[in-house]
Short mmCIF file of C-alpha atoms and ligand atoms in Angstrom, two decimals:
data_model
loop_
_atom_site.label_atom_id
_atom_site.label_comp_id
_atom_site.label_asym_id
_atom_site.label_seq_id
_atom_site.Cartn_x
_atom_site.Cartn_y
_atom_site.Cartn_z
CA MET Q 288 0.00 0.00 0.00
CA ASP Q 289 1.40 3.42 -0.97
CA SER Q 290 -1.10 5.43 1.04
CA THR Q 291 0.12 7.23 4.17
CA LEU Q 292 -3.36 7.12 5.70
CA LYS Q 293 -3.30 4.60 8.55
CA PHE Q 294 -6.10 2.29 9.68
CA VAL Q 295 -6.23 2.27 13.50
CA ARG Q 296 -4.84 -1.08 14.65
CA PHE Q 297 -7.62 -2.30 16.93
CA TYR Q 298 -7.04 -5.80 15.50
CA ALA Q 299 -3.74 -7.41 14.50
CA PRO Q 300 -3.63 -7.76 10.68
CA ARG Q 301 -3.61 -11.23 9.14
CA ASP Q 302 -1.34 -10.77 6.11
CA LEU Q 303 -3.88 -12.04 3.59
CA LYS Q 304 -5.54 -10.18 0.73
CA LEU Q 305 -8.96 -11.56 -0.16
CA VAL Q 306 -10.68 -11.10 -3.50
CA ARG Q 307 -13.66 -13.44 -3.63
CA GLY Q 308 -16.03 -15.49 -1.50
CA GLU Q 309 -18.51 -18.20 -2.44
CA GLY Q 310 -20.30 -20.45 0.03
CA GLN Q 311 -17.84 -21.76 2.63
CA TYR Q 312 -14.75 -20.64 0.68
CA LEU Q 313 -12.65 -17.51 0.20
CA TRP Q 314 -9.93 -16.87 -2.39
CA ASP Q 315 -6.85 -14.64 -2.08
CA ILE Q 316 -5.09 -12.58 -4.76
CA TYR Q 317 -2.98 -15.58 -5.77
CA GLY Q 318 -6.04 -17.73 -6.39
CA LYS Q 319 -5.44 -19.83 -3.27
CA ARG Q 320 -8.67 -21.17 -1.73
CA TYR Q 321 -9.43 -21.09 2.01
CA LEU Q 322 -12.05 -22.95 4.01
CA ASP Q 323 -13.65 -20.09 5.95
CA CYS Q 324 -14.07 -20.99 9.62
CA HIS Q 325 -13.61 -17.32 10.60
CA THR Q 326 -16.63 -15.98 8.66
CA ALA Q 327 -15.86 -12.39 9.73
CA HIS Q 328 -16.36 -13.29 13.41
CA GLY Q 329 -19.33 -15.50 12.60
CA VAL Q 330 -21.15 -13.17 10.21
CA ALA Q 331 -20.97 -15.37 7.08
CA PHE Q 332 -22.79 -18.32 8.68
CA LEU Q 333 -25.12 -18.44 5.65
CA GLY Q 334 -22.07 -18.67 3.38
CA HIS Q 335 -20.49 -16.01 1.19
CA ARG Q 336 -22.82 -14.55 -1.44
CA ASN Q 337 -25.73 -16.61 -0.19
CA PRO Q 338 -28.03 -16.86 -3.24
CA TRP Q 339 -31.21 -15.83 -1.38
CA VAL Q 340 -29.47 -12.77 0.09
CA VAL Q 341 -27.88 -11.79 -3.24
CA GLN Q 342 -31.25 -12.10 -5.02
CA GLU Q 343 -33.13 -9.95 -2.49
CA LEU Q 344 -30.38 -7.31 -2.39
CA LYS Q 345 -30.16 -7.04 -6.18
CA LYS Q 346 -33.92 -6.66 -6.45
CA GLN Q 347 -33.95 -3.98 -3.73
CA LEU Q 348 -31.06 -2.05 -5.31
CA ASP Q 349 -33.20 -1.53 -8.40
CA GLU Q 350 -36.26 -0.41 -6.43
CA LEU Q 351 -35.43 1.66 -3.34
CA ILE Q 352 -32.19 2.05 -1.40
CA THR Q 353 -33.17 4.36 1.41
CA ALA Q 354 -36.35 5.22 3.29
CA SER Q 355 -36.99 6.03 6.93
CA PRO Q 356 -38.84 3.27 8.78
CA ILE Q 357 -41.54 5.86 9.59
CA PHE Q 358 -42.80 5.23 6.03
CA ALA Q 359 -44.37 1.94 5.07
CA THR Q 360 -42.48 0.04 2.39
CA GLN Q 361 -42.99 -3.30 0.74
CA ALA Q 362 -39.54 -4.28 1.99
CA MET Q 363 -40.64 -3.67 5.60
CA GLU Q 364 -43.95 -5.54 5.23
CA GLU Q 365 -42.28 -8.58 3.74
CA ALA Q 366 -39.39 -8.53 6.21
CA VAL Q 367 -41.74 -8.39 9.22
CA LYS Q 368 -43.73 -11.38 7.96
CA LEU Q 369 -40.54 -13.39 7.66
CA LEU Q 370 -39.10 -12.13 10.95
CA GLU Q 371 -42.24 -13.34 12.72
CA LYS Q 372 -41.45 -16.86 11.51
CA ALA Q 373 -37.90 -16.70 12.87
CA LEU Q 374 -38.28 -15.00 16.27
CA PRO Q 375 -39.29 -16.96 19.40
CA LYS Q 376 -43.09 -16.89 19.67
CA ASN Q 377 -43.20 -15.03 23.00
CA LEU Q 378 -41.42 -11.98 21.55
CA ALA Q 379 -44.06 -9.55 20.29
CA TYR Q 380 -42.09 -6.37 19.53
CA PHE Q 381 -38.88 -5.72 17.63
CA TYR Q 382 -36.58 -2.90 16.56
CA LEU Q 383 -33.95 -2.99 13.84
CA LEU Q 384 -30.43 -1.63 14.22
CA ASN Q 385 -27.13 -1.97 12.38
CA SER Q 386 -24.81 -3.86 14.72
CA GLY Q 387 -24.83 -6.22 17.67
CA SER Q 388 -23.57 -3.56 20.07
CA GLU Q 389 -26.38 -1.22 19.09
CA GLY Q 390 -28.87 -4.00 19.74
CA ILE Q 391 -27.38 -4.55 23.21
CA GLU Q 392 -27.54 -0.81 23.99
CA LEU Q 393 -31.26 -0.84 23.26
CA ALA Q 394 -31.80 -4.01 25.31
CA LEU Q 395 -30.08 -2.46 28.34
CA LYS Q 396 -31.88 0.88 27.96
CA ALA Q 397 -35.22 -0.91 27.73
CA ALA Q 398 -34.51 -2.93 30.89
CA ARG Q 399 -33.40 0.23 32.71
CA LYS Q 400 -36.57 2.06 31.67
CA VAL Q 401 -39.14 -0.67 32.20
CA THR Q 402 -37.89 -1.86 35.61
CA LYS Q 403 -36.76 1.61 36.79
CA ARG Q 404 -33.74 -0.21 38.28
CA ARG Q 405 -30.07 0.50 37.51
CA ARG Q 406 -28.17 -2.67 38.44
CA PHE Q 407 -27.22 -5.36 35.91
CA ILE Q 408 -25.84 -8.87 36.30
CA SER Q 409 -23.42 -10.22 33.71
CA PHE Q 410 -20.89 -13.07 33.74
CA ILE Q 411 -17.17 -13.70 33.83
CA ASN Q 412 -15.84 -13.97 30.24
CA ALA Q 413 -19.01 -12.36 28.82
CA PHE Q 414 -18.73 -10.35 25.61
CA HIS Q 415 -21.54 -8.02 24.55
CA GLY Q 416 -19.74 -5.36 22.49
CA ARG Q 417 -17.62 -2.25 22.94
CA THR Q 418 -19.97 0.74 22.96
CA MET Q 419 -20.31 2.14 26.48
CA GLY Q 420 -23.44 0.32 27.63
CA ALA Q 421 -22.37 -2.94 26.02
CA LEU Q 422 -18.83 -2.53 27.37
CA ALA Q 423 -20.25 -2.10 30.88
CA VAL Q 424 -21.57 -5.69 30.73
CA THR Q 425 -18.47 -7.04 28.89
CA TRP Q 426 -16.04 -8.74 31.22
CA ASN Q 427 -12.56 -8.53 29.63
CA PRO Q 428 -10.50 -6.12 31.80
CA ARG Q 429 -8.30 -5.34 28.78
CA TYR Q 430 -11.28 -3.83 26.94
CA ARG Q 431 -12.54 -1.95 30.02
CA LYS Q 432 -9.44 -0.60 31.67
CA ASP Q 433 -9.33 2.97 30.31
CA TYR Q 434 -13.05 3.62 30.10
CA ASP Q 435 -14.68 3.85 33.51
CA PRO Q 436 -17.00 5.12 34.82
CA PHE Q 437 -19.63 3.01 33.08
CA PRO Q 438 -23.27 3.99 32.69
CA TRP Q 439 -24.63 1.11 34.78
CA GLU Q 440 -23.71 -0.71 37.94
CA VAL Q 441 -22.69 -4.24 36.91
CA GLU Q 442 -21.73 -7.35 38.82
CA PHE Q 443 -19.98 -10.25 37.05
CA LEU Q 444 -20.89 -13.70 38.36
CA PRO Q 445 -19.27 -17.04 37.50
CA TYR Q 446 -20.83 -18.51 34.32
CA ASN Q 447 -22.72 -21.79 34.65
CA ASP Q 448 -23.14 -21.38 38.42
CA PRO Q 449 -26.90 -21.50 39.20
CA GLY Q 450 -26.23 -20.95 42.93
CA ALA Q 451 -24.45 -17.62 42.34
CA VAL Q 452 -27.38 -16.35 40.28
CA GLU Q 453 -29.94 -17.42 42.90
CA LYS Q 454 -27.94 -15.62 45.57
CA LYS Q 455 -27.23 -12.36 43.71
CA VAL Q 456 -30.40 -11.50 41.77
CA ASP Q 457 -32.61 -9.30 43.94
CA GLU Q 458 -35.13 -6.41 43.83
CA ASN Q 459 -32.44 -3.97 42.65
CA VAL Q 460 -31.52 -5.87 39.50
CA ALA Q 461 -32.90 -4.51 36.22
CA ALA Q 462 -31.72 -7.45 34.13
CA VAL Q 463 -29.43 -10.43 33.85
CA ILE Q 464 -27.70 -10.51 30.45
CA VAL Q 465 -26.34 -13.83 29.23
CA GLU Q 466 -24.86 -15.47 26.13
CA PRO Q 467 -26.28 -19.01 25.76
CA VAL Q 468 -22.84 -19.96 24.42
CA GLN Q 469 -19.98 -17.60 25.20
CA GLY Q 470 -18.31 -16.55 21.93
CA GLU Q 471 -15.28 -14.28 22.38
CA GLY Q 472 -14.88 -15.41 26.00
CA GLY Q 473 -13.88 -19.02 25.27
CA LEU Q 474 -16.81 -21.11 23.90
CA ALA Q 475 -18.33 -22.21 27.20
CA ALA Q 476 -21.90 -23.41 26.65
CA ALA Q 477 -24.56 -22.65 29.26
CA SER Q 478 -26.09 -25.70 30.91
CA PRO Q 479 -29.91 -25.82 30.74
CA GLU Q 480 -29.97 -25.76 34.59
CA PHE Q 481 -27.98 -22.53 34.61
CA LEU Q 482 -30.28 -20.78 32.10
CA ARG Q 483 -33.35 -22.00 34.03
CA ALA Q 484 -31.85 -20.64 37.25
CA VAL Q 485 -31.41 -17.24 35.58
CA ARG Q 486 -35.04 -17.36 34.34
CA ASP Q 487 -36.41 -18.39 37.78
CA SER Q 488 -34.36 -15.82 39.69
CA CYS Q 489 -35.46 -13.04 37.33
CA ASP Q 490 -39.12 -14.09 37.70
CA ARG Q 491 -38.85 -14.22 41.46
CA HIS Q 492 -37.45 -10.68 41.76
CA GLY Q 493 -39.05 -8.83 38.85
CA ALA Q 494 -35.80 -8.61 36.88
CA LEU Q 495 -35.63 -9.12 33.10
CA MET Q 496 -33.66 -11.81 31.29
CA ILE Q 497 -31.74 -10.58 28.23
CA VAL Q 498 -30.28 -13.27 25.96
CA ASP Q 499 -27.46 -12.22 23.66
CA GLU Q 500 -27.87 -14.51 20.62
CA ILE Q 501 -25.71 -12.32 18.36
CA GLN Q 502 -23.16 -15.10 17.81
CA SER Q 503 -25.00 -18.23 19.00
CA GLY Q 504 -28.34 -17.54 17.29
CA PHE Q 505 -29.87 -18.11 13.85
CA GLY Q 506 -29.08 -21.82 13.77
CA ARG Q 507 -25.34 -21.77 14.37
CA THR Q 508 -25.44 -24.19 17.32
CA GLY Q 509 -27.87 -26.60 15.61
CA ILE Q 510 -31.04 -25.09 17.09
CA LEU Q 511 -32.60 -21.83 15.88
CA TRP Q 512 -31.89 -19.91 19.10
CA ALA Q 513 -29.39 -21.49 21.50
CA HIS Q 514 -31.31 -20.55 24.68
CA GLN Q 515 -34.26 -22.65 23.44
CA ARG Q 516 -32.20 -25.72 24.31
CA ALA Q 517 -33.06 -24.95 27.96
CA ASP Q 518 -36.75 -24.60 27.06
CA ILE Q 519 -36.96 -21.07 28.48
CA LYS Q 520 -38.29 -17.74 27.19
CA SER Q 521 -36.37 -14.48 27.40
CA ASP Q 522 -37.84 -11.02 28.01
CA ILE Q 523 -35.44 -9.44 25.52
CA MET Q 524 -33.36 -11.11 22.82
CA VAL Q 525 -30.65 -9.55 20.65
CA ALA Q 526 -29.61 -11.08 17.31
CA GLY Q 527 -27.12 -9.80 14.74
CA LYS Q 528 -24.06 -11.14 12.91
CA SER Q 529 -25.45 -13.84 10.56
CA LEU Q 530 -29.00 -12.44 10.04
CA GLY Q 531 -28.35 -10.51 6.84
CA GLY Q 532 -25.88 -12.87 5.18
CA GLY Q 533 -23.10 -10.29 5.63
CA PHE Q 534 -25.13 -7.10 5.42
CA PRO Q 535 -25.04 -5.12 8.70
CA ILE Q 536 -28.31 -5.62 10.57
CA SER Q 537 -29.32 -6.47 14.13
CA VAL Q 538 -32.64 -7.04 15.86
CA THR Q 539 -33.65 -6.41 19.45
CA ALA Q 540 -36.88 -8.22 20.26
CA PHE Q 541 -39.08 -7.77 23.33
CA SER Q 542 -41.88 -9.61 25.11
CA GLU Q 543 -45.33 -7.99 25.00
CA GLU Q 544 -44.87 -6.76 28.57
CA VAL Q 545 -41.55 -5.01 27.88
CA GLY Q 546 -42.17 -3.82 24.31
CA SER Q 547 -45.54 -2.26 25.11
CA LYS Q 548 -43.89 0.03 27.68
CA LEU Q 549 -41.36 1.55 25.26
CA GLU Q 550 -42.37 4.99 23.99
CA ALA Q 551 -41.60 7.50 21.24
CA GLY Q 552 -38.23 9.15 21.88
CA ASP Q 553 -36.79 6.31 23.97
CA HIS Q 554 -34.51 5.23 21.13
CA GLY Q 555 -34.00 5.57 17.39
CA SER Q 556 -31.62 5.01 14.51
CA THR Q 557 -31.19 6.73 11.15
CA PHE Q 558 -30.03 3.66 9.25
CA GLY Q 559 -31.76 0.99 11.35
CA GLY Q 560 -34.16 -1.01 9.19
CA ASN Q 561 -33.28 0.70 5.88
CA PRO Q 562 -34.61 -1.05 2.76
CA LEU Q 563 -31.30 -2.67 1.82
CA ALA Q 564 -30.88 -4.09 5.31
CA LEU Q 565 -34.48 -5.34 5.17
CA ALA Q 566 -33.78 -7.03 1.83
CA ALA Q 567 -30.72 -8.72 3.33
CA LEU Q 568 -32.81 -9.84 6.32
CA LYS Q 569 -35.49 -11.20 4.00
CA GLY Q 570 -32.87 -13.13 2.06
CA GLY Q 571 -31.30 -14.41 5.27
CA ILE Q 572 -34.59 -15.69 6.72
CA ARG Q 573 -35.70 -17.15 3.38
CA ALA Q 574 -32.41 -19.07 3.21
CA LEU Q 575 -32.91 -20.18 6.82
CA LEU Q 576 -36.40 -21.55 6.10
CA GLU Q 577 -36.05 -22.74 2.50
CA ASP Q 578 -32.65 -24.41 2.78
CA ASN Q 579 -33.16 -26.19 6.15
CA VAL Q 580 -30.23 -24.27 7.62
CA VAL Q 581 -30.87 -25.34 11.21
CA GLU Q 582 -31.04 -29.06 10.37
CA LYS Q 583 -27.95 -28.85 8.17
CA ALA Q 584 -26.03 -26.94 10.84
CA ALA Q 585 -27.04 -29.52 13.45
CA GLU Q 586 -25.86 -32.37 11.24
CA ALA Q 587 -22.55 -30.70 10.30
CA GLY Q 588 -22.08 -29.60 13.91
CA LYS Q 589 -22.29 -33.19 15.17
CA LEU Q 590 -19.62 -34.30 12.73
CA LEU Q 591 -17.44 -31.30 13.59
CA THR Q 592 -17.70 -32.01 17.34
CA LYS Q 593 -16.85 -35.68 16.85
CA THR Q 594 -13.89 -34.76 14.62
CA LEU Q 595 -12.55 -32.19 17.09
CA GLU Q 596 -12.83 -34.70 19.94
CA GLU Q 597 -10.82 -37.22 17.91
CA VAL Q 598 -8.20 -34.59 17.02
CA VAL Q 599 -7.88 -33.63 20.69
CA SER Q 600 -7.44 -37.26 21.79
CA GLU Q 601 -4.65 -37.69 19.23
CA HIS Q 602 -2.80 -34.52 20.27
CA GLU Q 603 -3.09 -34.36 24.04
CA SER Q 604 0.31 -32.71 24.45
CA ALA Q 605 -1.03 -29.65 22.56
CA ALA Q 606 -4.79 -29.76 23.23
CA ARG Q 607 -6.82 -29.80 26.44
CA GLY Q 608 -10.26 -30.51 25.00
CA ALA Q 609 -12.98 -29.74 22.45
CA ARG Q 610 -15.24 -26.77 23.21
CA GLY Q 611 -18.56 -25.29 22.09
CA ILE Q 612 -21.70 -26.64 20.41
CA GLY Q 613 -22.61 -27.22 16.77
CA LEU Q 614 -20.88 -24.86 14.36
CA MET Q 615 -19.67 -22.68 17.22
CA ALA Q 616 -16.82 -24.96 18.16
CA GLY Q 617 -13.14 -25.09 18.90
CA ILE Q 618 -10.22 -26.64 20.70
CA GLU Q 619 -8.75 -25.49 23.97
CA LEU Q 620 -4.99 -25.49 23.52
CA ARG Q 621 -2.23 -25.49 26.09
CA THR Q 622 -0.79 -22.26 24.65
CA ASN Q 623 -1.88 -19.00 23.04
CA PRO Q 624 -3.88 -20.02 19.95
CA MET Q 625 -2.68 -17.28 17.57
CA LYS Q 626 0.28 -19.32 16.31
CA ALA Q 627 -2.07 -22.19 15.43
CA VAL Q 628 -4.42 -19.70 13.73
CA GLN Q 629 -1.51 -18.45 11.57
CA GLU Q 630 -0.36 -22.00 10.73
CA LEU Q 631 -3.90 -23.04 9.77
CA GLN Q 632 -4.06 -20.05 7.43
CA GLY Q 633 -0.95 -21.36 5.67
CA ARG Q 634 -2.74 -24.70 5.30
CA GLY Q 635 -5.85 -23.11 3.80
CA VAL Q 636 -8.14 -22.79 6.84
CA LEU Q 637 -9.20 -19.45 8.35
CA ALA Q 638 -9.94 -19.64 12.08
CA LEU Q 639 -9.91 -17.28 15.07
CA ARG Q 640 -9.30 -17.30 18.79
CA ALA Q 641 -11.62 -17.20 21.78
CA GLY Q 642 -10.44 -16.22 25.26
CA LEU Q 643 -6.77 -16.81 26.04
CA THR Q 644 -6.35 -20.42 24.89
CA VAL Q 645 -9.19 -21.47 22.58
CA LEU Q 646 -8.84 -21.96 18.83
CA ARG Q 647 -12.31 -21.03 17.57
CA LEU Q 648 -14.04 -22.33 14.43
CA LEU Q 649 -17.19 -20.61 13.12
CA PRO Q 650 -17.84 -22.25 9.73
CA PRO Q 651 -20.86 -21.64 7.48
CA TYR Q 652 -23.74 -24.15 7.65
CA LEU Q 653 -22.62 -25.31 4.17
CA ILE Q 654 -19.49 -27.00 5.50
CA THR Q 655 -19.39 -30.56 4.12
CA ARG Q 656 -17.98 -33.88 5.28
CA ARG Q 657 -15.10 -33.34 2.83
CA ASP Q 658 -14.42 -29.86 4.24
CA ILE Q 659 -14.35 -31.28 7.76
CA GLU Q 660 -11.88 -33.96 6.62
CA PHE Q 661 -9.73 -31.20 5.10
CA LEU Q 662 -9.96 -29.26 8.38
CA ARG Q 663 -8.94 -32.38 10.31
CA GLY Q 664 -5.86 -32.78 8.12
CA ALA Q 665 -4.88 -29.16 8.70
CA LEU Q 666 -5.43 -29.40 12.48
CA ASP Q 667 -3.43 -32.65 12.60
CA GLY Q 668 -0.50 -30.98 10.91
CA VAL Q 669 -0.61 -27.86 13.09
CA LEU Q 670 -1.07 -29.65 16.43
CA ALA Q 671 1.58 -32.28 15.68
CA ALA Q 672 4.12 -29.50 15.16
CA MET Q 673 3.24 -27.76 18.43
CA LYS Q 674 5.61 -28.33 21.33
CA PRO Q 675 4.04 -28.74 24.78
CA GLU Q 676 4.48 -25.74 27.05
CA PRO Q 677 7.64 -25.98 29.19
CA ALA Q 678 6.71 -27.13 32.69
C1 PLP O 232 -20.07 -9.81 18.05
C2 PLP O 232 -20.84 -9.81 19.32
C3 PLP O 232 -21.37 -8.62 19.85
C4 PLP O 232 -21.11 -7.27 19.23
O1 PLP O 232 -21.62 -7.19 17.93
P1 PLP O 232 -21.09 -6.04 16.92
O2 PLP O 232 -21.88 -6.28 15.67
O3 PLP O 232 -19.62 -6.25 16.74
O4 PLP O 232 -21.38 -4.73 17.54
C5 PLP O 232 -22.13 -8.71 21.00
N1 PLP O 232 -22.37 -9.89 21.60
C6 PLP O 232 -21.89 -11.06 21.12
C7 PLP O 232 -22.21 -12.33 21.81
C8 PLP O 232 -21.10 -11.06 19.96
O5 PLP O 232 -20.59 -12.21 19.52
#
């Protein structure tokens, strides 16, 4: 690059120039193909250039690109009909925004307003975004350290500890916010007992339960919404990442009781729910329903889990165990995972990290048996070359 203009380095660069994406694959400038298990932090779960999404976007580009959601549009009417089929049945209201963090901000504001309380409960290793409200409920001290004071009072409890939740939720708590499977924090999956304890404690003390399904939702774990595995209903749910097949869109959805108390002026967004985003959402949900995405993700997820468990058992000097559920999976290593991520890239697999030691894999639902065999070969090579940490 000849330009002197510098991109702020919030992320370490990967030394790879991409030119094309199709389905579960990406290609670089040299024509080398990569199996995409990074999917832009989970966004491309529906695959690159998902045909339903491309079709809806192309159609919308020729009709109407921008309109405020205060005006009725065909795009909005059609998107709402489809959204109703995808959201959990108990959620009666929704609002559209552009990113996960924005969705979380609205969820927290709604809980603050409706309960009139100002205390939130979150969990160790939780990640909910980096805008100020979302950062307040995000655990990582490295992300938080220069930014206090935060807008809300937050207590972080141990994840998957029903007893801690029962003890700490009281009449001062506005909401408990929880990821059904922790993404950035290390791929821990909530036990059904833990999620039920959160639900029961919230009910007992008039607090709201917010589920952050931004990474775990929309079929990625082999069920439409990961919290439904515990057979519970949330008061507020936030979805984002994979919804629009790569187009920026997020949804915050509310129960009748919460949504009906939100009023004009409480929130808003200029770009939220613009026609192009609605077209992408339509394409995303049509793909979800018409291509049996959830079933396919469940099937592929089972094979991925089994494969990762076998890889771990063959490389115990480098790996501690398999983590995650479905297509939100990974391997806990005995060292920092970034070296393995780099080595996998050389072998044609794009992956990412989670927490301090987890190698994270977020493939599209299109990943095949052959792709998983290819992934296994790459992991075998990388883990075999890794030396155990000096004692
Ligand atoms: C990615 C993510 C967010 C933040 O979403 P952005 O679109 O980056 O703002 C919040 N919560 C979870 C669980 C996420 O994975």
